[in-house]
C-alpha cells in the first residue's frame, strides 16, 4: 500500500514516532520545543513539518533526515556524489525541474534509475518518470535546496553536459552491441569516444587538476581529478564504454592496446582551449579492468620563483646563500607529491645562465627548461642515476641535478662530484630536513666526506590556499591558539590582534573553500656545529635541536605562520605536517 502524502502523514503516525520525536532522538531539538510543536499541531491542524519550517529551529538537512527515518526511505546526501551523465541523459532538465528531482545513477541490468526527490511520496512524479524513461524508479529523499542547486549547476556544467550529449549518441548503439559477434565496442562510434576523452581532459585543464584517474568498478567507471592535492570524484561513465575509453587513451599515449595484463607507460600532448599540456599516462591491470592515471604537465606558465612557492624569511636566505656557492650538495626532502621537483626547477631556473653548464638526470623529465641539458633515466638501457652521474663528470658540468638519491652508489658519486668542485642538487624521501643526514649515513656515505660536502637541506610540503573569493574570518577554540603559541614560541606576534581565516566554499572553488596551493618549508644550513654532529653520527633529533637553536624554522612553525598570514587553514597544516 503506498505511503500517504507528506502533508497529512503525521495524523496517522504513532506519536512516539513523529518528526519532532525523531529530531529529539537526533539531538537537534530539545524535548520542550518538541512538545510545543506537537501541541500546536493538535490545536491548529498544521503538520509538524510545516511548523518546524516556519519556526526555523532545525536545519533543512536534519528535517530531511528525520523524514527519511519517519517514512522508512533512504536518505541521499547530494554534497559529494559524482555526476552520472548516463542518468542525466535519460532524464531531461525540464522533467527534473518540473518535479524537483535529480537523477543520481542508472542500472540498465536491473532496469532501474535512482532519483533524489524532495517529496518521495509524489506518486504522480514517480509514475511519469517511469513512463518517460521505461525504467523503475528507486526514490531517495534529499533536501529541496540541494536538488534545485544541482539542477541549475550540473545540467549546465560543461563536463556533464558535453559527456551527456556524447553518451546520447552512444546509448542507442549500446543496446545492439550484443548482436555484434560479442564485440564490446563495435557500434560505439570512435569519434564519440574521442569526444568524451577530450571533454574529460578539457575539464582537467579548466579545473587545474594535476592528475586524472579513470578507474573501473563493478558496475561503472569513475573519473576522479586531483585538484589542489585532493582527489575529487566528478563523473561516472557506463561500464560498457570502459574498454573503448581506455583503448582511445592508450592509442594517444603510443601504448600497446592488445596488452592488458601488464602495466604500461605512455605520453602525449593535448591542446586545450586555453593552453597546451603534456600528459604522462600510466595503465595498471585491476580486478575490474585497466585503470589509467594521467599526470598533467603544463607547457606554459613558466617555473615559479622561490618566494612564489612559499619560501620566505630565514628559509629563503639559507637556500639563496647555498645556491650561490660554487660547489656542495643541496638536498630537497619530502614525501611523493610534496613539490620537490618544482622547487628544484625553480632553483635551476634562478641560476641558469650562459656562463654555466647545467646537466640534469631525471625520472621522468617533467618540464623542459631552455638552456639546460636534461637526460631521462632508462634502466632498461643501463642508464641509471649512478651510471648517468659517472658519465656527467666527463661532460664538464658546473651544476648537476640528480632526480633522486636511491642507493649508496648514487650517494657516493654525488659526494665525490661536490668535492671535485661541482654544485649538486638532489631529492630524498625523508619527512624532515634533519632526517636526511642519518639516511645518507645509513646508505653507507662516509661521515667525514658528508660533513664537508653538504651545504643545505630543505624539507617541504604543499598545503591548499584559502580561496580569496569566499574567505571569512573566525575565532578558533582557545586550545588551538594555545597549541599554535606553544609551537611558534618567540615567533608568535605579541601585541597584535590575531585573526584566523577559512573559505566558506563557493561555486568557483567547488565548495571546498580552497583555491591553489602554497609550500611550507624548513631549511637547514649545514653549519660547523652540525658538521660535528654528522661526524659523530648523531641522531636526527640532535641535529634538529641544534638547527633550531641556530634559528631554523620548522615545517609546522612555517605552516602556522602562513595560517596567521591568512594564506591557509589550521586543518591543512595538521593534515600535512602533524608529527
XYZ file of C-alpha atoms in Angstrom:
579
model
C 0.000 0.000 0.000
C 1.513 3.382 -0.988
C 2.541 5.778 1.773
C 0.395 8.852 2.415
C 1.369 12.289 1.078
C 3.687 14.333 3.278
C 1.033 16.917 4.241
C -1.211 14.713 6.394
C 1.079 11.834 7.269
C 1.591 12.869 10.902
C -2.043 12.259 11.875
C -1.624 8.553 11.168
C 1.874 8.170 12.632
C 2.326 6.935 16.174
C 3.005 9.894 18.494
C 6.209 8.263 19.730
C 7.443 8.201 16.163
C 6.687 11.729 14.948
C 9.083 14.141 13.236
C 9.586 16.084 16.471
C 10.396 12.881 18.426
C 12.918 11.759 15.778
C 14.615 15.179 15.836
C 14.857 14.914 19.647
C 16.482 11.473 19.252
C 18.967 13.070 16.775
C 19.888 15.616 19.468
C 18.992 18.634 17.278
C 15.711 19.569 19.035
C 15.091 19.822 22.776
C 12.193 17.955 24.383
C 10.347 21.121 25.489
C 10.266 22.532 21.945
C 9.161 19.146 20.592
C 6.175 19.095 23.000
C 5.222 22.648 21.924
C 5.321 21.606 18.243
C 3.129 18.536 18.902
C 0.630 20.614 20.902
C 0.434 23.297 18.179
C -0.144 20.555 15.592
C -3.227 19.353 17.515
C -4.523 22.876 18.160
C -4.036 24.318 14.665
C -4.180 21.199 12.487
C -0.856 22.204 10.827
C 1.644 19.403 10.149
C 4.784 19.188 12.247
C 6.909 19.609 9.113
C 5.280 22.954 8.256
C 5.554 24.150 11.871
C 9.254 23.226 12.082
C 9.964 25.020 8.792
C 8.043 28.101 9.962
C 9.827 28.211 13.340
C 13.210 27.592 11.627
C 14.574 25.767 14.701
C 16.193 22.843 12.836
C 18.250 22.777 9.622
C 16.711 21.667 6.329
C 19.147 18.734 6.165
C 18.182 17.479 9.666
C 14.491 17.749 8.781
C 15.042 15.720 5.601
C 16.952 13.031 7.555
C 14.098 12.851 10.091
C 11.542 12.496 7.269
C 13.633 9.686 5.759
C 13.523 7.811 9.085
C 9.799 8.512 9.567
C 8.794 7.209 6.121
C 11.481 4.455 6.118
C 13.024 5.829 2.904
C 16.748 6.046 2.089
C 18.305 9.480 2.675
C 20.768 10.564 -0.026
C 23.392 13.274 0.549
C 23.992 15.214 -2.658
C 27.094 17.011 -1.353
C 29.841 14.730 -2.655
C 28.297 12.371 -5.203
C 29.754 12.208 -8.764
C 27.682 13.201 -11.781
C 26.315 10.332 -13.904
C 25.993 11.669 -17.477
C 24.106 8.485 -18.455
C 21.419 9.127 -15.812
C 21.221 12.807 -16.822
C 20.946 11.813 -20.491
C 17.971 9.599 -19.558
C 16.089 12.295 -17.615
C 15.825 15.751 -19.174
C 16.366 19.019 -17.310
C 12.728 20.017 -17.961
C 11.393 16.910 -16.160
C 13.886 17.364 -13.315
C 12.785 20.999 -12.830
C 9.067 20.213 -13.085
C 9.091 17.536 -10.346
C 12.082 18.809 -8.304
C 14.072 15.591 -8.763
C 17.680 14.799 -9.699
C 18.899 11.601 -11.428
C 21.662 10.015 -9.332
C 22.529 6.781 -11.150
C 21.178 4.227 -13.569
C 21.357 0.424 -13.713
C 20.269 -0.910 -17.113
C 20.625 -4.543 -15.961
C 18.122 -4.038 -13.158
C 16.093 -1.638 -15.312
C 16.301 0.954 -12.508
C 17.013 4.666 -12.151
C 17.881 6.120 -8.729
C 16.277 9.535 -8.195
C 16.832 12.083 -5.411
C 13.440 13.654 -4.577
C 12.348 16.394 -2.196
C 8.966 14.620 -1.911
C 9.333 10.870 -2.496
C 5.594 10.475 -1.766
C 4.773 12.213 -5.054
C 3.441 9.143 -6.876
C 2.441 11.225 -9.927
C 6.074 12.236 -10.460
C 7.335 8.661 -9.997
C 4.753 7.295 -12.461
C 5.574 9.979 -15.057
C 9.361 9.341 -14.803
C 8.842 5.562 -15.110
C 6.751 6.049 -18.272
C 9.185 8.592 -19.732
C 12.344 6.531 -19.116
C 10.982 2.983 -19.257
C 12.841 2.293 -16.014
C 11.711 1.515 -12.468
C 12.256 4.442 -10.100
C 14.073 3.979 -6.795
C 13.257 7.154 -4.864
C 15.604 8.587 -2.235
C 14.858 11.678 -0.183
C 17.113 14.765 -0.364
C 16.785 18.444 0.526
C 14.905 20.643 -1.950
C 17.559 23.388 -1.947
C 20.332 20.886 -2.849
C 18.217 19.367 -5.647
C 17.436 22.802 -7.136
C 21.092 23.808 -6.870
C 22.224 20.635 -8.685
C 19.645 21.013 -11.455
C 20.841 24.567 -12.141
C 24.583 23.774 -11.956
C 25.104 20.172 -13.080
C 22.854 20.247 -16.145
C 24.673 23.368 -17.302
C 28.205 22.301 -16.244
C 30.112 21.721 -19.446
C 31.688 18.422 -18.366
C 28.396 16.671 -17.620
C 26.525 18.434 -20.430
C 29.037 17.571 -23.137
C 29.645 13.997 -21.983
C 25.860 13.570 -21.676
C 25.308 14.655 -25.289
C 28.067 12.290 -26.487
C 26.501 9.452 -24.475
C 23.076 10.075 -26.032
C 24.511 9.121 -29.436
C 26.313 6.110 -27.973
C 23.413 4.766 -25.891
C 21.262 3.876 -28.909
C 24.084 1.688 -30.227
C 24.766 0.149 -26.819
C 21.578 -1.939 -26.874
C 22.649 -3.513 -30.195
C 26.144 -4.435 -29.024
C 25.105 -7.998 -28.159
C 24.300 -8.723 -31.826
C 27.812 -7.902 -32.982
C 29.754 -11.171 -32.557
C 30.480 -10.470 -28.889
C 32.396 -7.284 -29.685
C 32.025 -4.734 -26.917
C 32.690 -1.591 -28.932
C 31.578 -2.369 -32.469
C 28.677 0.060 -32.640
C 30.170 2.743 -30.401
C 31.377 5.375 -32.839
C 35.073 6.164 -32.422
C 34.604 9.918 -32.763
C 32.176 9.898 -29.815
C 34.706 8.126 -27.566
C 37.352 10.632 -28.716
C 34.885 13.420 -27.853
C 34.348 12.048 -24.318
C 38.141 11.790 -23.763
C 38.545 15.394 -24.984
C 35.860 16.641 -22.574
C 37.468 14.774 -19.657
C 40.847 16.394 -20.448
C 39.363 19.866 -21.144
C 37.719 19.790 -17.712
C 41.027 18.702 -16.114
C 42.798 21.735 -17.599
C 39.990 24.125 -16.583
C 39.785 22.692 -13.041
C 43.602 22.995 -12.568
C 43.844 19.229 -11.949
C 47.302 17.675 -11.635
C 46.103 14.096 -12.293
C 43.113 12.329 -13.848
C 42.156 8.833 -12.607
C 39.926 6.626 -14.789
C 39.010 3.677 -12.590
C 36.873 0.636 -13.461
C 34.397 -0.570 -10.843
C 31.947 -3.457 -10.850
C 29.027 -1.575 -12.415
C 30.539 1.640 -13.788
C 33.737 3.575 -14.416
C 34.526 6.572 -12.223
C 36.591 9.587 -13.197
C 38.443 11.403 -10.402
C 40.512 14.566 -10.569
C 43.307 15.544 -8.181
C 42.652 19.249 -7.608
C 44.923 21.123 -5.184
C 46.302 17.778 -3.987
C 42.917 16.221 -3.098
C 41.107 13.621 -5.233
C 37.560 14.609 -6.213
C 35.101 12.297 -7.956
C 33.396 14.257 -10.738
C 31.941 11.751 -13.173
C 30.696 8.201 -13.621
C 30.627 6.566 -17.054
C 28.757 3.387 -18.118
C 30.809 0.199 -17.758
C 30.186 -0.700 -21.417
C 32.308 2.248 -22.555
C 35.321 1.477 -20.350
C 37.329 -0.632 -22.820
C 36.764 1.811 -25.674
C 37.777 4.746 -23.436
C 40.987 3.020 -22.266
C 41.878 1.969 -25.836
C 41.497 5.553 -27.043
C 43.849 6.884 -24.319
C 46.372 4.068 -24.946
C 46.425 4.851 -28.685
C 47.069 8.544 -27.880
C 49.871 7.546 -25.476
C 51.537 5.215 -28.010
C 50.848 2.134 -25.849
C 50.006 -1.438 -26.859
C 46.175 -1.703 -26.812
C 46.154 -5.508 -27.091
C 48.322 -5.956 -23.957
C 46.076 -5.683 -20.906
C 47.921 -7.927 -18.418
C 50.920 -5.749 -17.550
C 51.348 -2.075 -16.573
C 52.367 0.306 -19.377
C 53.565 3.901 -19.663
C 52.965 6.433 -22.400
C 52.955 10.125 -23.164
C 51.052 12.537 -25.424
C 50.233 16.230 -25.874
C 46.770 17.740 -25.520
C 45.858 21.126 -26.969
C 43.114 22.622 -24.807
C 41.107 25.776 -25.478
C 43.376 27.888 -23.259
C 46.692 26.045 -23.044
C 48.749 23.039 -24.139
C 49.580 20.273 -21.691
C 51.866 17.239 -21.730
C 50.201 14.104 -20.369
C 52.121 11.252 -18.782
C 49.955 8.118 -18.942
C 50.188 5.020 -16.753
C 47.973 1.923 -17.107
C 47.501 -0.755 -14.448
C 45.508 -4.032 -14.673
C 42.965 -4.244 -11.795
C 40.152 -6.640 -10.825
C 37.508 -4.897 -12.948
C 39.725 -3.875 -15.868
C 42.556 -1.483 -16.684
C 42.964 1.678 -14.638
C 44.505 4.762 -16.244
C 46.186 7.657 -14.441
C 47.183 10.724 -16.457
C 49.577 13.322 -14.975
C 49.115 16.792 -16.482
C 52.305 18.787 -17.048
C 51.694 22.344 -18.229
C 53.871 23.640 -21.048
C 53.012 27.287 -20.428
C 53.142 29.480 -17.342
C 56.864 29.002 -16.614
C 58.502 27.887 -13.390
C 57.531 29.923 -10.278
C 60.321 31.619 -8.317
C 61.156 30.653 -4.710
C 59.044 33.349 -2.934
C 56.060 32.385 -5.158
C 56.427 28.790 -3.922
C 56.108 29.988 -0.329
C 59.782 30.297 0.714
C 60.490 33.402 2.761
C 62.468 34.794 5.689
C 65.273 32.681 7.147
C 64.491 29.645 4.965
C 64.747 31.654 1.731
C 68.017 33.294 2.921
C 69.532 29.858 3.742
C 68.738 28.417 0.291
C 69.777 31.527 -1.647
C 73.140 31.589 0.145
C 73.662 27.858 -0.513
C 72.978 28.080 -4.267
C 75.449 30.940 -4.672
C 78.323 28.658 -3.603
C 80.309 27.074 -6.472
C 80.233 23.537 -5.003
C 78.489 21.370 -2.414
C 75.294 19.298 -2.123
C 71.831 20.806 -1.671
C 69.030 18.332 -0.878
C 65.252 18.828 -1.090
C 63.309 16.356 1.081
C 59.685 15.314 1.432
C 57.230 12.566 0.504
C 55.919 11.929 -3.034
C 53.781 14.811 -4.280
C 55.231 17.411 -1.914
C 56.553 19.633 -4.730
C 60.285 18.730 -4.536
C 60.760 18.716 -8.320
C 59.068 22.107 -8.720
C 61.404 23.608 -6.085
C 64.462 22.140 -7.865
C 63.291 23.525 -11.218
C 62.765 26.915 -9.575
C 66.346 26.880 -8.217
C 67.796 25.707 -11.575
C 65.880 28.468 -13.430
C 67.314 31.046 -10.999
C 70.961 30.042 -11.621
C 70.594 29.132 -15.311
C 72.833 31.454 -17.332
C 75.000 31.107 -20.455
C 78.097 31.039 -18.193
C 77.334 27.669 -16.568
C 76.830 24.144 -17.895
C 73.834 22.510 -16.167
C 73.070 18.806 -16.656
C 70.104 17.004 -15.097
C 69.298 13.301 -14.735
C 65.576 12.817 -14.136
C 62.929 10.114 -13.881
C 60.878 11.391 -15.663
C 61.611 14.837 -17.153
C 58.556 16.810 -16.045
C 59.310 20.256 -17.500
C 61.718 21.214 -20.265
C 63.979 24.146 -19.323
C 65.618 26.240 -22.055
C 69.427 26.027 -21.956
C 69.593 23.022 -19.601
C 70.835 19.568 -20.726
C 68.124 17.235 -19.411
C 68.592 13.443 -19.515
C 65.878 10.823 -18.945
C 66.791 7.750 -16.838
C 66.463 4.496 -18.806
C 67.272 1.454 -16.601
C 66.389 -0.982 -19.426
C 69.212 0.505 -21.497
C 71.547 0.652 -18.490
C 71.151 4.392 -17.853
C 70.547 4.684 -14.110
C 71.123 7.567 -11.685
C 74.510 6.071 -10.776
C 75.732 5.298 -14.329
C 74.425 8.633 -15.635
C 76.217 10.520 -12.868
C 79.523 8.853 -13.810
C 79.087 10.000 -17.437
C 78.114 13.516 -16.363
C 81.507 14.137 -14.789
C 83.073 13.770 -18.284
C 80.670 16.404 -19.668
C 82.427 19.348 -17.954
C 79.425 20.389 -15.850
C 79.244 23.217 -13.315
C 75.882 22.189 -11.873
C 74.424 18.672 -11.673
C 70.842 17.778 -10.790
C 70.204 14.135 -9.874
C 66.496 13.329 -9.627
C 66.815 11.217 -6.501
C 69.467 9.591 -4.302
C 68.245 5.995 -4.044
C 71.321 3.933 -3.182
C 74.890 4.042 -1.840
C 76.491 4.272 -5.284
C 74.488 7.393 -6.230
C 75.134 8.920 -2.773
C 78.910 8.310 -3.081
C 79.056 9.723 -6.618
C 77.075 12.827 -5.568
C 79.534 13.407 -2.692
C 82.568 12.887 -4.996
C 81.091 15.292 -7.589
C 80.585 18.001 -4.951
C 84.107 17.540 -3.559
C 85.599 17.916 -7.045
C 84.074 21.376 -7.466
C 80.534 20.768 -8.695
C 77.261 22.087 -7.281
C 74.950 19.060 -6.861
C 71.170 19.152 -6.331
C 69.049 16.114 -5.487
C 65.980 14.869 -3.597
C 65.497 12.372 -0.796
C 62.350 10.775 0.603
C 62.600 11.789 4.258
C 59.957 13.517 6.359
C 62.136 16.395 7.543
C 65.479 18.067 6.849
C 67.343 16.648 9.867
C 66.387 13.069 8.891
C 68.285 13.327 5.578
C 71.753 13.161 7.148
C 71.254 9.884 9.137
C 69.574 8.419 5.995
C 72.679 9.129 3.891
C 74.897 7.677 6.633
C 72.687 4.544 6.667
C 73.179 4.279 2.892
C 76.901 3.996 3.539
C 78.129 7.555 2.922
C 81.299 8.386 4.894
C 80.606 10.894 7.732
C 83.827 12.921 7.112
C 83.007 13.307 3.385
C 79.352 14.147 4.101
C 80.316 16.785 6.700
C 82.477 18.642 4.191
C 80.230 18.286 1.125
C 76.711 19.089 2.454
C 75.704 22.739 2.125
C 71.980 22.890 2.923
C 68.925 20.643 3.255
C 65.332 21.800 2.769
C 62.165 19.848 3.598
C 58.752 20.775 2.251
C 55.028 20.013 1.950
C 52.250 21.637 -0.065
C 49.039 22.932 1.520
C 45.883 24.280 -0.078
C 45.422 28.056 -0.077
C 42.190 29.654 1.187
C 40.057 30.858 -1.728
C 40.128 34.670 -1.640
C 36.646 34.868 -3.210
C 34.904 33.260 -0.214
C 37.363 33.987 2.606
C 35.926 34.703 6.067
C 37.448 35.306 9.493
C 36.506 33.313 12.601
C 37.567 32.770 16.205
C 39.054 29.309 16.840
C 38.945 27.287 20.038
C 41.273 28.790 22.727
C 43.035 25.390 22.968
C 44.020 25.706 19.287
C 45.506 29.170 19.901
C 47.485 27.820 22.869
C 48.863 24.950 20.723
C 49.955 27.418 17.984
C 51.525 29.730 20.591
C 53.445 26.811 22.109
C 54.700 25.652 18.673
C 55.727 29.133 17.480
C 57.365 30.228 20.758
C 59.129 33.555 20.208
C 57.785 33.696 16.609
C 54.257 34.413 17.946
C 53.416 38.076 17.144
C 52.781 39.547 20.607
C 50.530 42.576 20.980
C 48.874 42.158 17.570
C 45.236 41.237 17.012
C 45.233 37.744 15.538
C 42.520 36.748 13.065
C 42.064 33.246 11.647
C 40.546 32.622 8.235
C 38.784 29.892 6.277
C 36.914 29.563 2.983
C 33.110 29.380 3.130
C 33.005 27.438 -0.135
C 31.520 28.696 -3.404
C 30.956 27.525 -6.958
C 34.328 28.869 -8.177
C 36.313 26.738 -5.678
C 33.983 23.706 -5.970
C 32.597 24.363 -2.435
C 35.965 23.370 -0.940
C 36.946 26.810 0.372
C 40.414 26.353 -1.178
C 41.960 27.516 -4.442
C 45.584 26.874 -5.417
C 48.472 25.647 -3.278
C 51.473 27.038 -1.435
C 54.530 25.342 0.075
C 55.607 25.178 3.703
C 59.350 24.768 4.220
C 62.166 24.195 6.660
C 65.722 24.952 5.533
C 68.678 23.557 7.475
C 72.097 25.134 6.752
C 74.992 22.721 7.415
C 76.970 24.863 9.857
C 80.179 23.997 11.709
C 78.267 22.631 14.726
C 76.005 20.473 12.525
C 79.097 19.162 10.663
C 80.454 17.972 14.040
C 77.141 16.181 14.713
C 77.438 14.428 11.303
C 80.990 13.303 12.163
C 79.762 11.790 15.442
C 76.800 10.099 13.627
C 74.290 11.930 15.856
C 70.567 11.145 15.720
C 68.154 13.242 13.634
C 66.607 14.667 16.836
C 70.004 16.058 17.960
C 70.630 17.616 14.551
C 67.150 19.203 14.561
C 67.641 20.557 18.097
C 70.939 22.189 17.100
C 69.421 23.637 13.892
C 66.519 25.151 15.866
C 68.956 26.701 18.330
C 70.670 28.284 15.316
C 67.368 29.794 14.128
C 65.833 27.172 11.796
C 62.057 27.490 11.419
C 60.421 24.027 11.344
C 57.789 22.852 8.849
C 54.988 23.163 11.393
C 56.138 26.618 12.516
C 56.276 27.836 8.897
C 52.790 26.365 8.393
C 51.373 28.152 11.447
C 52.966 31.437 10.299
C 51.113 31.029 6.987
C 47.901 30.415 8.999
C 48.446 33.715 10.845
C 49.037 35.422 7.471
C 45.641 34.111 6.299
C 47.140 32.040 3.469
C 45.871 28.634 4.670
C 43.947 26.926 7.491
C 44.965 25.124 10.671
C 43.335 21.927 9.306
C 45.634 21.959 6.254
C 48.787 22.305 8.380
C 47.695 19.443 10.650
C 46.875 17.333 7.566
C 50.370 17.548 6.098
C 52.760 18.445 8.931
C 51.404 16.707 12.042
C 54.191 14.578 13.525
